[in-house]
Short mmCIF file of C-alpha atoms in Angstrom, two decimals:
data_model
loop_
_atom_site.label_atom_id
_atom_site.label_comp_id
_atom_site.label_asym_id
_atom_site.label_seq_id
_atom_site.Cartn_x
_atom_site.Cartn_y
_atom_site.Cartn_z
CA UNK A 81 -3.96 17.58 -15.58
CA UNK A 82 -5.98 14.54 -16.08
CA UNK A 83 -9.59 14.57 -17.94
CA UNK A 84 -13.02 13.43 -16.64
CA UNK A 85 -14.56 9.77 -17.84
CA UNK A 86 -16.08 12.03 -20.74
CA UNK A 87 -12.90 11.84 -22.49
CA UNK A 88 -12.70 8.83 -22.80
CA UNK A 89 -12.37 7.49 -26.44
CA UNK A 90 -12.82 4.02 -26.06
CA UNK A 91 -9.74 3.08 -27.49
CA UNK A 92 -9.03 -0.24 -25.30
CA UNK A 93 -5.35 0.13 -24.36
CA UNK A 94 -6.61 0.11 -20.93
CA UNK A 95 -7.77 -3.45 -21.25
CA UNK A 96 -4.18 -4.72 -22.25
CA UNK A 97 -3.15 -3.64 -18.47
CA UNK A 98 -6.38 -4.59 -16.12
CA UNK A 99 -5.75 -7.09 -14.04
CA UNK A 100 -9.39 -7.97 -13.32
CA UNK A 101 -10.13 -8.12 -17.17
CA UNK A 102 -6.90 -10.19 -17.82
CA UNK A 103 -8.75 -12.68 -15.55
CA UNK A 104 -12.51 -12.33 -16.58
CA UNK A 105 -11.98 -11.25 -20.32
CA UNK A 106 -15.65 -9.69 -20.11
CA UNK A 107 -16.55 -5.97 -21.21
CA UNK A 108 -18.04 -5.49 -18.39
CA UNK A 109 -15.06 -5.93 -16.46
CA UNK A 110 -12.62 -3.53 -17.61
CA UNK A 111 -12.02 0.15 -17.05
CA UNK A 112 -13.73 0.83 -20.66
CA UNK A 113 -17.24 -0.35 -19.36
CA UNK A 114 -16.88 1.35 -16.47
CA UNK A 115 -15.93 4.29 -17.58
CA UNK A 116 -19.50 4.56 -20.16
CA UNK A 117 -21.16 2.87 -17.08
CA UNK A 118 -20.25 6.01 -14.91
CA UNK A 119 -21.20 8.59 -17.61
CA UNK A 120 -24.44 6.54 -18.36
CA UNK A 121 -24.59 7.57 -14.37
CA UNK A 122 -24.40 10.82 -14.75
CA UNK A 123 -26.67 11.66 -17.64
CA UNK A 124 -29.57 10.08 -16.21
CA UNK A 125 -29.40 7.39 -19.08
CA UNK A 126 -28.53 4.80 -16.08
CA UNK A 127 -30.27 4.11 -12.78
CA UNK A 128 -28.50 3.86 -9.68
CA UNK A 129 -28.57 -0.29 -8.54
CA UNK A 130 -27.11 -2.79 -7.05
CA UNK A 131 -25.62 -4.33 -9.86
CA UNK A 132 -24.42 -0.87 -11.14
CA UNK A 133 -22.55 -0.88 -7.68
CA UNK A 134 -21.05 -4.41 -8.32
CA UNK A 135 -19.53 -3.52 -11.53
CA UNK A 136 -18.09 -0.51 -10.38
CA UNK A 137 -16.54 -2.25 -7.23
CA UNK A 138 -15.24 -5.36 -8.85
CA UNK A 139 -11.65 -3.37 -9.15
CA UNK A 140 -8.60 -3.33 -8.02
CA UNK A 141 -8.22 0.29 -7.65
CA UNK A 142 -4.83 -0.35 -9.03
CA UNK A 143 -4.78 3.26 -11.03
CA UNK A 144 -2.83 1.09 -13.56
CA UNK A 145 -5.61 2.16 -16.69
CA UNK A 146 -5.48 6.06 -15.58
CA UNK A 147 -1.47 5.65 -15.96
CA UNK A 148 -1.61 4.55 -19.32
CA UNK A 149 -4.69 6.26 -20.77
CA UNK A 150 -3.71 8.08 -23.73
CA UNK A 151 -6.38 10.57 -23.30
CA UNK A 152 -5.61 11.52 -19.54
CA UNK A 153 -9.01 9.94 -17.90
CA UNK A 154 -8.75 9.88 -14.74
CA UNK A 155 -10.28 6.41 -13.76
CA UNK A 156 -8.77 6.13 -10.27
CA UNK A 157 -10.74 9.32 -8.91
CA UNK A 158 -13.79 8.88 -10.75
CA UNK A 159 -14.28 5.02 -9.74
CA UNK A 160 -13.35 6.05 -6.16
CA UNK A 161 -16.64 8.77 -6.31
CA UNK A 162 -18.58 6.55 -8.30
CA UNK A 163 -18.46 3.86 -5.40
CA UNK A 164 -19.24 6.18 -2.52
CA UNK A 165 -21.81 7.56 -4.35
CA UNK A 166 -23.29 3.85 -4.91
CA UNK A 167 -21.89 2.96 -1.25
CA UNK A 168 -24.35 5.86 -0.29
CA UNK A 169 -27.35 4.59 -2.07
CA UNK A 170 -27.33 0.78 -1.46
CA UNK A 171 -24.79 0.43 1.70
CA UNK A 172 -22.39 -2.13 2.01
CA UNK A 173 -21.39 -5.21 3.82
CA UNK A 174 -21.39 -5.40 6.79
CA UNK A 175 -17.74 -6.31 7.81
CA UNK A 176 -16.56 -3.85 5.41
CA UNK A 177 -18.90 -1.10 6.86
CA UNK A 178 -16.72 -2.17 10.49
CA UNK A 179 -13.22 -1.85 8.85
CA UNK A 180 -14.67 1.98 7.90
CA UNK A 181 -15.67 2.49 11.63
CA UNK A 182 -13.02 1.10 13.10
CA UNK A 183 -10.13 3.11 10.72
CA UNK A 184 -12.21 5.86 11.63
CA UNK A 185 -10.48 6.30 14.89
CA UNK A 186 -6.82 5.18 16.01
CA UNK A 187 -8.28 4.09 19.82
CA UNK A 188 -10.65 1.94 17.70
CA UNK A 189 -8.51 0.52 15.77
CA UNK A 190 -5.78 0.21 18.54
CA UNK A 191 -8.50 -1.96 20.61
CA UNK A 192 -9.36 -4.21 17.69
CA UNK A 193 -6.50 -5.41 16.79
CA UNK A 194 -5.50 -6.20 20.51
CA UNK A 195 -8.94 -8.09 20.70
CA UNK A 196 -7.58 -10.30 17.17
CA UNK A 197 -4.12 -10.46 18.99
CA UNK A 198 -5.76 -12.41 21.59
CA UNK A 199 -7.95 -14.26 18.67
CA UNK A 200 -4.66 -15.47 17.63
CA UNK A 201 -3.63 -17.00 21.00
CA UNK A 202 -6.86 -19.09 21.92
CA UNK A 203 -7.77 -20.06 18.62
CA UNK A 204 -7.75 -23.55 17.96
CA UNK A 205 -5.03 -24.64 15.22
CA UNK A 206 -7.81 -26.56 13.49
CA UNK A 207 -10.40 -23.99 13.26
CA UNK A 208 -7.77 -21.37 12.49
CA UNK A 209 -6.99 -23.55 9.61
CA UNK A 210 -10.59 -24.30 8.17
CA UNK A 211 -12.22 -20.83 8.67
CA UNK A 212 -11.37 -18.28 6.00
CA UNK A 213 -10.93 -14.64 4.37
CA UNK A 214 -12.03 -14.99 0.82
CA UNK A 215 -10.00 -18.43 0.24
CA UNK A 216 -7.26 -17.75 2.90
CA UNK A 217 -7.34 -19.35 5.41
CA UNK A 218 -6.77 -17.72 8.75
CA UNK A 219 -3.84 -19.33 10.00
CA UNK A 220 -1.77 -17.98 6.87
CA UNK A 221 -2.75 -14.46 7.98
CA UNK A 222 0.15 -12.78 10.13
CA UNK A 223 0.83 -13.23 13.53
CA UNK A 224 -0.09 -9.17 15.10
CA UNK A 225 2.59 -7.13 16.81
CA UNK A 226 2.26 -7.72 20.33
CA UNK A 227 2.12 -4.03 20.91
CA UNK A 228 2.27 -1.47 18.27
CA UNK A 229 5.33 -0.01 16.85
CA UNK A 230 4.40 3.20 17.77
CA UNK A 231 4.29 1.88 21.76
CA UNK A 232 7.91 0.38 21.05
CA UNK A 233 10.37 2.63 19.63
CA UNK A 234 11.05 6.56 20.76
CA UNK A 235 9.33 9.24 18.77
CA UNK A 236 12.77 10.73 18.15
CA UNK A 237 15.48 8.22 17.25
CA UNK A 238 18.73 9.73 17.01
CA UNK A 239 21.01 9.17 14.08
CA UNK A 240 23.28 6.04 14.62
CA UNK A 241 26.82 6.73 13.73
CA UNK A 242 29.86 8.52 14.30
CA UNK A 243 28.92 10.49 11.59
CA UNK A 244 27.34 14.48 10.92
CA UNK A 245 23.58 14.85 11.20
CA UNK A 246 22.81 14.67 8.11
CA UNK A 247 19.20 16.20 8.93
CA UNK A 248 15.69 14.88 10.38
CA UNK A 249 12.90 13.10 8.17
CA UNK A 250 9.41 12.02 9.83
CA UNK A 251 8.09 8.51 9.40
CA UNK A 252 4.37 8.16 8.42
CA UNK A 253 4.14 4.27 9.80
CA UNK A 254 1.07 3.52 8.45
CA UNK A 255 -1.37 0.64 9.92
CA UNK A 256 0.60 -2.29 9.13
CA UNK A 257 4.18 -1.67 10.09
CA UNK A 258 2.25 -0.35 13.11
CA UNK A 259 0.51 -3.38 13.60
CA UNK A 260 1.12 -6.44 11.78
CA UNK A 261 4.87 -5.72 10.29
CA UNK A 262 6.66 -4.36 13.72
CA UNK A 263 10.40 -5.51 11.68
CA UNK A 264 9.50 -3.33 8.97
CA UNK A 265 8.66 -0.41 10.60
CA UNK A 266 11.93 -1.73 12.93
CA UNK A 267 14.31 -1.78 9.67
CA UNK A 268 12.55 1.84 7.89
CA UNK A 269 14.36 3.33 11.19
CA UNK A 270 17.23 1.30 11.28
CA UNK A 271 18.37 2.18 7.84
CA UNK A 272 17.47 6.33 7.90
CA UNK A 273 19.49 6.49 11.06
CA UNK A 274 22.38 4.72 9.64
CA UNK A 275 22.21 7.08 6.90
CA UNK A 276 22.65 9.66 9.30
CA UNK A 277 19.35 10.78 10.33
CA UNK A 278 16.98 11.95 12.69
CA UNK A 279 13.66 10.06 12.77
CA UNK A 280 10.66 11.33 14.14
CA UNK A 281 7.46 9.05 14.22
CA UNK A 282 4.37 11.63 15.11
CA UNK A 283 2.43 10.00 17.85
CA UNK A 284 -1.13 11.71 16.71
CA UNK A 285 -1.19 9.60 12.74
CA UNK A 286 -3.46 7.57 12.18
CA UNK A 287 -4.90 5.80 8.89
CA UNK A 288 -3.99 7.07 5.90
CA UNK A 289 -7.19 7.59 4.61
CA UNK A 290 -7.50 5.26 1.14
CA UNK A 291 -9.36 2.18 2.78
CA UNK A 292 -12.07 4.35 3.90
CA UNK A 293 -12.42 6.39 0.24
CA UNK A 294 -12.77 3.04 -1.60
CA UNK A 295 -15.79 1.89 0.84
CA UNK A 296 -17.64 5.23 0.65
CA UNK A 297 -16.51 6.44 3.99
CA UNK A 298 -15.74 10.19 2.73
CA UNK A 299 -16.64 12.10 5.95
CA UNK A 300 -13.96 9.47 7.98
CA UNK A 301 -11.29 9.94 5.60
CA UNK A 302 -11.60 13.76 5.61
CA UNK A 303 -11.11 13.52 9.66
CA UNK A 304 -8.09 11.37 9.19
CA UNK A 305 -6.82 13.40 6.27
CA UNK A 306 -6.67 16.79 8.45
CA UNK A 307 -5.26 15.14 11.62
CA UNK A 308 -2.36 13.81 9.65
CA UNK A 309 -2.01 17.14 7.61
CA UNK A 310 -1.58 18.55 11.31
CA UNK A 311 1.13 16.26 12.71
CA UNK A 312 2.99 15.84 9.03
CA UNK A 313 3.35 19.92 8.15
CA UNK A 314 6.70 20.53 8.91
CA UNK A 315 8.92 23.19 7.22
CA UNK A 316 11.99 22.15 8.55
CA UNK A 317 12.15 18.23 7.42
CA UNK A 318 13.99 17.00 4.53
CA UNK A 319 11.40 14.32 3.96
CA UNK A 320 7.91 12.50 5.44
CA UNK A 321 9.07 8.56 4.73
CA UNK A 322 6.79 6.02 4.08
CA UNK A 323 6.89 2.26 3.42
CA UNK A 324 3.59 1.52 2.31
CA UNK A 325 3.20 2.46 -1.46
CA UNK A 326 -1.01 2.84 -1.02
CA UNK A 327 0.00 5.30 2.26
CA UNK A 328 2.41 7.03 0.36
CA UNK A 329 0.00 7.37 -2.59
CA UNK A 330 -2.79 9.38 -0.10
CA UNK A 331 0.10 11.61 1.22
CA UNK A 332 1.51 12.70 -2.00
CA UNK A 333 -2.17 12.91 -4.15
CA UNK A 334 -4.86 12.06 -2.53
CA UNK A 335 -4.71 14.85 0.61
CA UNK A 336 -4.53 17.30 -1.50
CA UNK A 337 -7.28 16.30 -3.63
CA UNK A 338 -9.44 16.12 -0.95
CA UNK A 339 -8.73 19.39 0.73
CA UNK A 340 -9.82 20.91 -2.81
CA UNK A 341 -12.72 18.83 -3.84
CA UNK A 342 -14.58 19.82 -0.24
CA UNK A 343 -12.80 23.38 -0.25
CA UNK A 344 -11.24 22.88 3.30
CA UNK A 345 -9.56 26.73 2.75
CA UNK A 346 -5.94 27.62 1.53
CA UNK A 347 -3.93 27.52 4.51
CA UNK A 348 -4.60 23.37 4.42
CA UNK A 349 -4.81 23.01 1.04
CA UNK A 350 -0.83 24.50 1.31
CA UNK A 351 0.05 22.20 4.13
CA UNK A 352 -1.31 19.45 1.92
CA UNK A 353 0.82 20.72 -0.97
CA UNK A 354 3.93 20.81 1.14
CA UNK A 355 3.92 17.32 2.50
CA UNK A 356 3.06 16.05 -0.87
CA UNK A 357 6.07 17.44 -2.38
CA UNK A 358 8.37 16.11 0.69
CA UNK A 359 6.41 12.32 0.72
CA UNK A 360 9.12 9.51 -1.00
CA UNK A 361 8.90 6.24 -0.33
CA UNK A 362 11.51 4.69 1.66
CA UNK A 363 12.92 2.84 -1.12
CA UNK A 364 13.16 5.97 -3.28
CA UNK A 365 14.76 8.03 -0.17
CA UNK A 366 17.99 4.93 0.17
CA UNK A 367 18.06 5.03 -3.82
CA UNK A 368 18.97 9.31 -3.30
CA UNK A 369 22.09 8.01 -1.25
CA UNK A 370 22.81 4.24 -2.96
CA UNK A 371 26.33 5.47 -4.08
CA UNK A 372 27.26 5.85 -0.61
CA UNK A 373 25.91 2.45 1.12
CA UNK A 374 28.45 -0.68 1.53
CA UNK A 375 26.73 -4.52 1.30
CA UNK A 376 28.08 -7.95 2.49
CA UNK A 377 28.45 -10.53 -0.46
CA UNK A 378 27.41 -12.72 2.74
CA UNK A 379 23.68 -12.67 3.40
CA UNK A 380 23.08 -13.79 7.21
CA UNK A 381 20.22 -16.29 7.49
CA UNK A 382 17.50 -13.93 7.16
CA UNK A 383 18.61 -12.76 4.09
CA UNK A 384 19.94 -16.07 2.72
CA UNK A 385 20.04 -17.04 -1.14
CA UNK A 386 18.62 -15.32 -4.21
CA UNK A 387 16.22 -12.75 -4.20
CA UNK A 388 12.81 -11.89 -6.52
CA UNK A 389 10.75 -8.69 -6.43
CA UNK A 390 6.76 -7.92 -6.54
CA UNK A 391 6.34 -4.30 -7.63
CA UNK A 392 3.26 -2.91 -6.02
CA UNK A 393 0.36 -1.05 -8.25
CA UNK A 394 0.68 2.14 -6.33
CA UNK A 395 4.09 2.34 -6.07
CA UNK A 396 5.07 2.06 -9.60
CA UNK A 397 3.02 4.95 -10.76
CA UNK A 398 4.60 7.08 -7.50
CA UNK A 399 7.86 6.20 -6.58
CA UNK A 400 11.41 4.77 -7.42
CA UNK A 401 10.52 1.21 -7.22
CA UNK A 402 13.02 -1.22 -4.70
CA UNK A 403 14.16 -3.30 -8.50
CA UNK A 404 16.24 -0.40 -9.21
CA UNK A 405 17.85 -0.26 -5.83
CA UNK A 406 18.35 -3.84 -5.91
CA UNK A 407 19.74 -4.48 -9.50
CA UNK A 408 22.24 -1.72 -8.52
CA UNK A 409 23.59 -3.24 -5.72
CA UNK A 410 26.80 -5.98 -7.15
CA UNK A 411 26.48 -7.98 -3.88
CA UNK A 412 23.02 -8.94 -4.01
CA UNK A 413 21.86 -11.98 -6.58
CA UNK A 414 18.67 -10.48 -7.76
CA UNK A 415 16.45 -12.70 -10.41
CA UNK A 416 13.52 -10.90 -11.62
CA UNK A 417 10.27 -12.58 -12.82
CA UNK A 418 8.79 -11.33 -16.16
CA UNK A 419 5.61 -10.04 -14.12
CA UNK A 420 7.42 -8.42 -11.88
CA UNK A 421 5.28 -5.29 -12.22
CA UNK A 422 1.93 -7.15 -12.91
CA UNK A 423 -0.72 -6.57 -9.99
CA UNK A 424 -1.20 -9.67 -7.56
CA UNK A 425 -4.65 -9.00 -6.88
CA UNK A 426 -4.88 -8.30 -3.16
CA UNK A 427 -5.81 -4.73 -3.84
CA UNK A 428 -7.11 -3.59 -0.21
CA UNK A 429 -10.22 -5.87 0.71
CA UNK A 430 -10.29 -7.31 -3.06
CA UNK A 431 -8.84 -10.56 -2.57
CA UNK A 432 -11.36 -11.12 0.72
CA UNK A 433 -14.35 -9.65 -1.62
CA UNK A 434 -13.56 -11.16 -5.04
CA UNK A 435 -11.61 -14.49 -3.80
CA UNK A 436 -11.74 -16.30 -7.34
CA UNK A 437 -10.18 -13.53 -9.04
CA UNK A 438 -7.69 -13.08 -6.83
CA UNK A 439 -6.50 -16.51 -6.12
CA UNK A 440 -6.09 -16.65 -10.14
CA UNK A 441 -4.01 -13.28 -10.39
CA UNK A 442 -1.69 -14.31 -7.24
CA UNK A 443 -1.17 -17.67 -8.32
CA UNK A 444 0.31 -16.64 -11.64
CA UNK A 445 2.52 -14.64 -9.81
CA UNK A 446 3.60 -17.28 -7.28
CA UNK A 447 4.11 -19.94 -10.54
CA UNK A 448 6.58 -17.55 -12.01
CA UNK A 449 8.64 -16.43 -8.34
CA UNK A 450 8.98 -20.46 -8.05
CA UNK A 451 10.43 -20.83 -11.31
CA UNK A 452 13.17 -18.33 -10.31
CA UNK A 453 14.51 -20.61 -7.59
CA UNK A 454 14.73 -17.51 -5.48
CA UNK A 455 14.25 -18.15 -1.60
CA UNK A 456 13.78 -14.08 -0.33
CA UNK A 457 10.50 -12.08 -2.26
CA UNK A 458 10.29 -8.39 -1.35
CA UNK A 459 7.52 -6.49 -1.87
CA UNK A 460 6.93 -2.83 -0.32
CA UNK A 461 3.08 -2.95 -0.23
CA UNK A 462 2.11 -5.06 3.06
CA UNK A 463 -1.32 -6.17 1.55
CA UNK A 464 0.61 -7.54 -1.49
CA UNK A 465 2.58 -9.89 0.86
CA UNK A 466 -0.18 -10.99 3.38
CA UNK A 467 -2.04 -11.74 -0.06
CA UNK A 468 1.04 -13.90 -1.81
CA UNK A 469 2.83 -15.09 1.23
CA UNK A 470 -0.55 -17.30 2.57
CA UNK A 471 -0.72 -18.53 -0.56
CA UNK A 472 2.58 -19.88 -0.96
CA UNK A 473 2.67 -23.83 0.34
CA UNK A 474 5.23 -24.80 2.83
CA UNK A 475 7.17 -26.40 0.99
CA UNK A 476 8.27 -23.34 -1.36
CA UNK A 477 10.97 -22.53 1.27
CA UNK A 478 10.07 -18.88 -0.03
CA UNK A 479 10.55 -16.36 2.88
CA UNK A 480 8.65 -12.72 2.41
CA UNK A 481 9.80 -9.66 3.69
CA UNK A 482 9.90 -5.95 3.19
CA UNK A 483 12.58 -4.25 1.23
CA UNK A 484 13.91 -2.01 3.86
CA UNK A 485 14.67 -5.16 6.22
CA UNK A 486 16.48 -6.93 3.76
CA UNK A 487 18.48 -4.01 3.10
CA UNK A 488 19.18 -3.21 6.42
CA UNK A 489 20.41 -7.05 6.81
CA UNK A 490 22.36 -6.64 4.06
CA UNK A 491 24.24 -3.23 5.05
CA UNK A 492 27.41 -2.71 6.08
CA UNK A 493 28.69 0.43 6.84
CA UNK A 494 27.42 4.34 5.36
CA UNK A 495 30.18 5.95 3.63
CA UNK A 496 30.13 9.96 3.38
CA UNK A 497 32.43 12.17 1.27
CA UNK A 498 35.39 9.04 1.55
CA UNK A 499 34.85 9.19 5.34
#
């Protein structure tokens, strides 16, 4: 069990990992100062302000520090309170403050991003190219699905195969895949039900919770937390799949957490607990059943040349991360960069809030992918590649995708007991 911020003994290690601090190199900036900042907080030695708010929020929420922390502090949970608590007394910005209300509710959400859809369409190449997020500019953001996964594919896909049933798994979709990444939510399927299974995608999800608990929206996120508790407590499934590492993160810690820390009863608090013990990344679920998967040696077009990998912050302190998978597989020519697990500083709404940080972080990480000479970079975490992949110029020739889809163009044929 981790420790409060009062353990904390100062030692520093959690400097040598910070991103943000790595990039500053001020006190002030790393999980250290925060840390005394919070407990200054909470013995009255330190007034609530809107600089004590900055200082807290200028993080990437990575959870990095609490993963190495020799002394068990639990940063991740007690920056996460600290900011609501500031978020309570001095508010927030405004477009933040709308990405809380519209998360809030899927119909919201559903409308909004049909609204930007349309944005997309009538917006004039040249304004789409001067008007920015942070230092992105908005033609480098993602074309949207044109409707949302969940409107395109059946809520029960049957295994594919002349194969057994090998058993049914639901798929938590998350926001992006749902929105933005259609072909990832499109290959997650693809592969489970070529590995025999029956996929069920839960019409009544919604957000997963974690953008709303890092802007202060606590009473949202609880709403969202017990609707997806309802349509993810099954019994009878081997598995609840994601392919977002930050989704996959809030089923497998952060529901649970909540359901204690507001006392929401035992019977949830035990549906929590069960879906946290069946939540694995999809990456981590095709790793379970490598041994039995078949590759081409010839990648088609989409999945042409050598290929890198960007390990997302909340995956590798959760899951099996896709490197492993892919430094198994003989066919594939995987080149890995030496910061392969560093953060890239997208970290939710970071790289829109704190641009010159993040442009710094991602562009060390985009130096070192060139020098591998690989054309394909995967990356699980879908704010991790809308932050990189609008960074890269056009003439990198560097083509981002999500593991699962390069996988799935990759795979051959399932192989089960030498059948």
């Amino acid at each position: 069990m981790r420790e409060s911020s009062g353990n904390c003994g100062k030692c520093g290690i959690c400097l040598s990992v910070c991103p943000v601090y790595k990039v500053l190199k001020e006190e002030q900036a790393s999980p250290r100062a925060r840390v005394q900042l919070i407990r200054a907080f909470e013995d009255k030695r330190l007034d609530s302000s809107p600089l004590l708010k900055e200082l807290i929020a200028k993080c990437l929420m990575c959870g990095t520090c609490a993963a190495t922390c020799p002394s068990g502090v639990d940063h991740y949970s007690a920056f996460m309170e600290m900011r609501s608590r500031l978020i309570d007394d001095h508010g927030d910005r405004f477009e933040i403050r709308g990405l809380v209300y519209l998360l809030a509710r899927e119909g919201r959400l559903r409308t909004a991003m049909g609204m930007a859809r349309l944005g997309q369409g009538v917006l004039p190449d040249r304004l789409a190219a001067r008007f920015k997020l942070g230092k992105i500019a908005v033609d480098r953001f993602p074309k949207l699905n044109s409707k949302p996964l969940r409107k395109t594919v059946p809520q029960e896909i049957d295994p594919a195969g002349d194969g057994p049933e090998r058993g049914t798994v639901l798929y938590f979709t998350g926001c992006a895949s749902n929105y933005i990444y259609a072909e990832t939510g499109e290959a997650v399927v693809g592969l489970l039900s070529r590995l025999g299974y029956r996929v069920i995608i839960p019409p009544e999800q919604t957000c997963c919770s974690v953008p709303m608990l890092y802007h202060g929206g606590v009473e949202q996120a609880l709403t969202n937390i017990e609707r997806n508790i309802d349509a993810f407590y099954r019994e009878d499934i081997e598995a609840v799949i994601v392919d977002c590492p930050t989704c996959g993160s809030a089923l497998k810690h952060e529901f649970s957490a909540m359901m204690k820390r507001f006392d929401k009863g035992e019977a949830i608090q035990e549906k929590a607990a069960v879906i946290a013990e069946k939540t694995i990344d999809v990456m981590s679920f095709v790793y379970r059943h490598l041994a039995e998967m078949r590759f081409s040696g010839q990648a088609p077009e989409t999945a042409d040349g050598a290929v890198s990998y960007h390990l997302p912050c909340h995956l590798k302190n959760s899951f099996v991360s896709a490197e492993r998978v892919l430094a198994e597989i003989e066919e594939i020519d995987y080149v890995a960069t030496g910061d392969v697990a560093e953060c890239c500083g997208g970290g939710g709404t970071f790289f829109y809030e704190y641009p010159e940080v993040a442009e710094k972080i991602a562009g060390s990480k985009i130096d070192n992918v060139r020098r591998t000479g690989a054309k394909i970079w995967l990356t699980d975490c879908p704010v991790c590649r809308i932050n990189l992949s609008a960074r890269l110029e056009p003439t990198d020739e560097i083509t981002m995708m999500h593991p699962a889809r390069y996988l799935l163009a990759r795979l051959v044929d399932v192989v089960v007991d030498g059948n």
